[in-house]
Short mmCIF file of C-alpha atoms in Angstrom, two decimals:
data_model
loop_
_atom_site.label_atom_id
_atom_site.label_comp_id
_atom_site.label_asym_id
_atom_site.label_seq_id
_atom_site.Cartn_x
_atom_site.Cartn_y
_atom_site.Cartn_z
CA UNK A 1 99.45 101.01 132.54
CA UNK A 2 101.52 103.51 130.89
CA UNK A 3 100.78 107.27 130.83
CA UNK A 4 99.25 107.90 127.67
CA UNK A 5 101.10 108.56 124.38
CA UNK A 6 99.49 111.47 121.88
CA UNK A 7 100.92 111.45 118.35
CA UNK A 8 99.52 112.66 115.78
CA UNK A 9 99.22 113.43 111.99
CA UNK A 10 99.87 116.41 109.81
CA UNK A 11 98.94 117.28 106.29
CA UNK A 12 95.92 118.20 103.82
CA UNK A 13 93.02 115.64 102.94
CA UNK A 14 94.40 112.89 105.12
CA UNK A 15 90.94 112.54 106.64
CA UNK A 16 90.74 109.00 105.41
CA UNK A 17 93.93 108.39 106.67
CA UNK A 18 94.37 104.43 108.01
CA UNK A 19 97.39 105.54 110.27
CA UNK A 20 95.52 106.71 113.44
CA UNK A 21 93.31 103.04 113.37
CA UNK A 22 96.51 101.22 112.50
CA UNK A 23 99.22 103.23 115.72
CA UNK A 24 96.28 102.88 117.93
CA UNK A 25 95.31 99.16 117.10
CA UNK A 26 98.61 98.51 117.86
CA UNK A 27 99.17 100.58 121.04
CA UNK A 28 96.41 98.74 122.61
CA UNK A 29 97.50 95.30 122.21
CA UNK A 30 101.24 96.34 123.28
CA UNK A 31 99.48 97.66 126.56
CA UNK A 32 99.73 101.14 126.35
CA UNK A 33 97.06 103.90 126.33
CA UNK A 34 97.92 105.52 122.62
CA UNK A 35 96.06 108.31 121.69
CA UNK A 36 96.71 108.91 117.37
CA UNK A 37 94.79 112.50 116.04
CA UNK A 38 94.41 113.49 112.18
CA UNK A 39 95.52 117.39 112.46
CA UNK A 40 93.48 118.20 108.62
CA UNK A 41 94.98 121.38 107.24
CA UNK A 42 92.69 121.41 104.69
CA UNK A 43 89.22 120.90 107.49
CA UNK A 44 91.08 123.22 110.13
CA UNK A 45 91.42 125.98 107.10
CA UNK A 46 95.03 126.01 107.70
CA UNK A 47 98.16 126.22 105.19
CA UNK A 48 101.71 124.90 105.04
CA UNK A 49 102.71 128.79 106.52
CA UNK A 50 100.58 127.90 110.04
CA UNK A 51 103.51 124.33 110.35
CA UNK A 52 105.38 126.69 112.83
CA UNK A 53 102.59 127.15 115.46
CA UNK A 54 101.26 123.42 114.71
CA UNK A 55 103.93 122.46 116.14
CA UNK A 56 104.95 123.93 118.85
CA UNK A 57 101.23 123.61 120.44
CA UNK A 58 101.48 119.73 119.13
CA UNK A 59 105.18 120.19 122.11
CA UNK A 60 102.54 121.91 125.16
CA UNK A 61 99.79 119.81 124.18
CA UNK A 62 101.65 116.53 125.25
CA UNK A 63 102.35 115.43 122.18
CA UNK A 64 105.05 112.36 121.91
CA UNK A 65 105.32 112.60 118.26
CA UNK A 66 103.78 113.95 115.14
CA UNK A 67 103.98 111.41 111.36
CA UNK A 68 104.25 114.47 108.44
CA UNK A 69 103.03 114.14 104.66
CA UNK A 70 101.90 115.65 102.10
CA UNK A 71 102.33 119.03 101.58
CA UNK A 72 104.69 119.35 105.02
CA UNK A 73 107.80 116.98 104.82
CA UNK A 74 110.37 119.35 103.27
CA UNK A 75 108.60 122.83 104.45
CA UNK A 76 108.75 120.81 108.31
CA UNK A 77 112.91 120.43 108.17
CA UNK A 78 113.32 124.64 108.75
CA UNK A 79 110.94 123.90 111.89
CA UNK A 80 113.38 120.79 114.06
CA UNK A 81 116.15 120.85 116.02
CA UNK A 82 117.65 117.85 114.66
CA UNK A 83 117.47 115.42 112.32
CA UNK A 84 118.43 111.83 111.53
CA UNK A 85 121.11 111.02 108.58
CA UNK A 86 118.70 109.77 106.43
CA UNK A 87 116.47 112.60 107.18
CA UNK A 88 119.38 114.88 106.63
CA UNK A 89 120.53 112.79 103.37
CA UNK A 90 116.75 112.69 101.43
CA UNK A 91 116.00 116.60 102.53
CA UNK A 92 112.24 115.03 103.71
CA UNK A 93 111.24 114.21 107.24
CA UNK A 94 107.83 111.89 107.78
CA UNK A 95 107.92 111.89 112.02
CA UNK A 96 108.64 114.05 114.11
CA UNK A 97 110.06 112.80 117.80
CA UNK A 98 109.21 115.23 121.12
CA UNK A 99 112.37 114.22 122.82
CA UNK A 100 113.88 116.72 126.17
CA UNK A 101 112.60 119.52 124.83
CA UNK A 102 113.50 119.29 120.82
CA UNK A 103 111.56 117.98 117.80
CA UNK A 104 114.21 115.80 116.10
CA UNK A 105 113.23 114.19 112.64
CA UNK A 106 113.29 111.32 110.52
CA UNK A 107 112.50 109.93 107.46
CA UNK A 108 110.91 105.89 108.12
CA UNK A 109 109.04 106.40 104.26
CA UNK A 110 112.71 104.82 103.08
CA UNK A 111 112.99 102.01 105.54
CA UNK A 112 109.28 100.94 104.89
CA UNK A 113 109.74 100.50 101.28
CA UNK A 114 113.23 98.85 102.48
CA UNK A 115 112.05 96.38 104.54
CA UNK A 116 109.04 95.89 102.28
CA UNK A 117 111.28 95.12 99.55
CA UNK A 118 113.37 92.77 101.33
CA UNK A 119 111.07 90.92 102.05
CA UNK A 120 108.62 90.69 99.36
CA UNK A 121 111.43 90.68 96.47
CA UNK A 122 114.22 89.07 97.44
CA UNK A 123 117.19 87.98 95.95
CA UNK A 124 115.23 89.78 92.37
CA UNK A 125 118.19 91.35 89.53
CA UNK A 126 119.41 94.52 90.73
CA UNK A 127 121.86 95.64 87.77
CA UNK A 128 119.51 97.79 86.00
CA UNK A 129 116.48 99.66 88.03
CA UNK A 130 114.01 102.42 86.54
CA UNK A 131 112.05 104.34 88.61
CA UNK A 132 108.71 105.99 87.54
CA UNK A 133 108.51 108.99 89.86
CA UNK A 134 110.29 111.50 90.58
CA UNK A 135 107.80 113.69 92.85
CA UNK A 136 106.32 112.73 96.81
CA UNK A 137 108.14 109.38 97.66
CA UNK A 138 110.23 109.43 94.50
CA UNK A 139 113.64 110.34 96.65
CA UNK A 140 112.95 107.70 99.36
CA UNK A 141 112.10 105.06 97.14
CA UNK A 142 115.19 105.86 95.34
CA UNK A 143 117.54 105.80 98.04
CA UNK A 144 115.93 102.54 99.96
CA UNK A 145 116.47 101.41 96.14
CA UNK A 146 119.65 102.30 96.20
CA UNK A 147 121.67 101.37 99.34
CA UNK A 148 119.92 97.45 98.33
CA UNK A 149 122.77 97.47 96.03
CA UNK A 150 121.60 98.64 92.73
CA UNK A 151 124.31 98.84 89.74
CA UNK A 152 122.42 101.09 87.37
CA UNK A 153 119.32 103.13 88.03
CA UNK A 154 117.02 105.87 85.89
CA UNK A 155 114.81 107.80 87.55
CA UNK A 156 111.55 108.38 85.57
CA UNK A 157 109.29 111.75 85.66
CA UNK A 158 107.40 113.48 82.74
CA UNK A 159 108.72 116.39 84.44
CA UNK A 160 111.93 116.18 82.84
CA UNK A 161 113.79 118.79 85.08
CA UNK A 162 112.33 116.99 88.67
CA UNK A 163 113.86 113.80 87.31
CA UNK A 164 116.87 115.42 86.81
CA UNK A 165 117.43 117.38 90.22
CA UNK A 166 116.80 114.14 91.73
CA UNK A 167 119.06 112.40 89.78
CA UNK A 168 121.63 114.88 91.08
CA UNK A 169 120.63 114.58 94.43
CA UNK A 170 121.45 110.82 94.29
CA UNK A 171 124.49 110.55 92.37
CA UNK A 172 125.89 112.84 95.08
CA UNK A 173 124.89 110.30 97.74
CA UNK A 174 125.75 106.88 96.10
CA UNK A 175 128.83 108.05 93.66
CA UNK A 176 129.28 104.29 92.45
CA UNK A 177 125.98 103.59 90.80
CA UNK A 178 125.57 105.02 87.28
CA UNK A 179 122.69 106.92 88.08
CA UNK A 180 120.64 108.77 84.89
CA UNK A 181 117.35 111.01 84.09
CA UNK A 182 114.57 110.05 81.03
CA UNK A 183 111.28 110.88 80.13
CA UNK A 184 107.93 108.04 79.33
CA UNK A 185 108.89 108.59 76.01
CA UNK A 186 112.06 106.36 76.83
CA UNK A 187 110.67 103.39 78.83
CA UNK A 188 110.25 101.13 75.92
CA UNK A 189 113.83 101.35 75.76
CA UNK A 190 114.64 101.80 79.70
CA UNK A 191 112.22 98.63 80.35
CA UNK A 192 113.65 96.62 78.18
CA UNK A 193 117.05 96.37 79.75
CA UNK A 194 115.90 96.40 83.00
CA UNK A 195 115.17 93.37 85.84
CA UNK A 196 112.59 95.82 87.23
CA UNK A 197 110.50 98.72 87.76
CA UNK A 198 109.58 100.43 91.05
CA UNK A 199 106.00 102.75 90.06
CA UNK A 200 106.09 105.61 92.53
CA UNK A 201 103.34 108.15 90.55
CA UNK A 202 99.84 108.26 92.32
CA UNK A 203 98.78 106.33 88.87
CA UNK A 204 96.65 103.27 89.79
CA UNK A 205 94.90 104.61 92.77
CA UNK A 206 91.53 104.49 93.51
CA UNK A 207 91.05 108.52 92.74
CA UNK A 208 92.99 107.80 89.60
CA UNK A 209 92.95 104.39 87.55
CA UNK A 210 94.84 102.75 85.62
CA UNK A 211 98.58 102.18 84.28
CA UNK A 212 101.53 105.18 84.22
CA UNK A 213 102.58 103.42 81.15
CA UNK A 214 102.17 100.50 78.34
CA UNK A 215 101.46 97.40 80.17
CA UNK A 216 102.65 95.89 77.07
CA UNK A 217 105.59 96.67 77.94
CA UNK A 218 105.80 94.17 81.30
CA UNK A 219 108.03 91.11 81.33
CA UNK A 220 107.68 87.86 83.35
CA UNK A 221 110.93 88.40 83.65
CA UNK A 222 110.52 92.26 84.83
CA UNK A 223 110.24 92.76 88.54
CA UNK A 224 107.49 95.09 89.97
CA UNK A 225 106.93 97.09 93.04
CA UNK A 226 103.75 100.00 93.44
CA UNK A 227 104.75 102.22 96.05
CA UNK A 228 100.45 102.54 95.92
CA UNK A 229 98.65 100.93 98.33
CA UNK A 230 95.01 101.87 98.35
CA UNK A 231 93.75 99.58 96.51
CA UNK A 232 96.07 97.02 97.25
CA UNK A 233 96.11 95.16 94.49
CA UNK A 234 96.47 98.23 91.64
CA UNK A 235 96.22 97.53 87.74
CA UNK A 236 99.75 97.74 87.36
CA UNK A 237 100.20 95.13 89.88
CA UNK A 238 97.82 92.97 88.43
CA UNK A 239 99.06 93.25 84.68
CA UNK A 240 103.02 91.77 85.74
CA UNK A 241 101.38 88.90 87.99
CA UNK A 242 99.13 87.97 84.70
CA UNK A 243 102.50 87.68 82.85
CA UNK A 244 104.12 85.52 86.06
CA UNK A 245 106.20 88.79 87.02
CA UNK A 246 107.72 89.11 90.40
CA UNK A 247 105.48 91.70 92.40
CA UNK A 248 105.46 93.68 95.28
CA UNK A 249 102.09 95.63 96.54
CA UNK A 250 102.63 98.91 98.13
CA UNK A 251 100.39 97.69 101.65
CA UNK A 252 104.14 96.93 102.75
CA UNK A 253 106.11 100.17 102.65
CA UNK A 254 102.63 102.13 104.61
CA UNK A 255 102.72 99.61 106.96
CA UNK A 256 106.46 99.31 107.60
CA UNK A 257 107.22 103.24 107.97
CA UNK A 258 104.24 102.89 110.66
CA UNK A 259 106.13 100.69 112.25
CA UNK A 260 108.99 102.80 111.55
CA UNK A 261 107.36 106.02 113.61
CA UNK A 262 105.13 103.78 115.75
CA UNK A 263 109.07 102.39 117.48
CA UNK A 264 110.31 105.79 117.43
CA UNK A 265 107.46 107.19 119.38
CA UNK A 266 106.98 104.31 122.01
CA UNK A 267 110.21 102.24 122.32
CA UNK A 268 108.31 99.41 122.06
CA UNK A 269 108.83 97.15 118.91
CA UNK A 270 105.92 96.94 117.23
CA UNK A 271 104.45 93.50 115.54
CA UNK A 272 104.91 94.17 111.90
CA UNK A 273 103.04 90.83 110.78
CA UNK A 274 99.78 92.31 113.03
CA UNK A 275 99.35 96.28 111.93
CA UNK A 276 100.50 94.53 107.74
CA UNK A 277 97.44 92.20 108.43
CA UNK A 278 95.29 95.08 110.62
CA UNK A 279 96.57 97.58 107.83
CA UNK A 280 95.27 95.40 105.30
CA UNK A 281 91.66 94.39 106.94
CA UNK A 282 91.14 97.97 107.41
CA UNK A 283 91.41 98.12 103.27
CA UNK A 284 89.41 94.96 102.61
CA UNK A 285 86.47 96.40 104.48
CA UNK A 286 86.84 99.53 102.37
CA UNK A 287 86.17 97.32 99.57
CA UNK A 288 82.66 95.79 101.02
CA UNK A 289 79.64 97.99 100.68
CA UNK A 290 77.82 99.10 103.79
#
């Protein structure tokens, strides 16, 4: 048995996160004494301004690493010693490894979505892709999509300035891709000419039910990739699947970003299928009345 591995998650409103049981269960299956703690800024009465102190304290207490979520993914950048190439390109970190006295930032959101996409939508057409949502996970998801050979990519967001800022970032990173920005009012035209849609807004979550646009715009030959994973089957996924369209739920992204973080923290290759089965079981258990 190895020494204990202590990790945690920093963010706001994360008390119900499934990340701790997912990490700890896989750690136990791997024969590790793995402890994963929630550090909820809201519950502790803290803010993003306390992030430097939290990072310093975690390092002093012997944490191996931290996952970072809203609203700290960009704020944490100024308090790290180094960044992985992807984290540097994206300007966002969701995983911090403490190694040899240094804090190194990684981004596994993009790799988590990419691995889920490769697994769930192999061989789909990528000539023209529309992404709805330019905030939160939007940059990481878009980066993953463009690394897979998308030829024309449109970022759609109610906040055109935010969509345009992401467009500009992606244009620098992928100069060979035709990247544009638009508002939801243009979705009928954009989706009519698209091969696929990536949905990266909070709409569809349990607290925000429904769809972010008129589902009448869906087609049997328009693949749909979802980022929301609670519930696993959002209304968007169900409506697209009912038409016979290829669909991808957000559960895989949530799991595969955790798979990559687990590997970074432990140096051990986790069983992705086992972690996906465990995550699915945890989400399904939430639907069963106590």
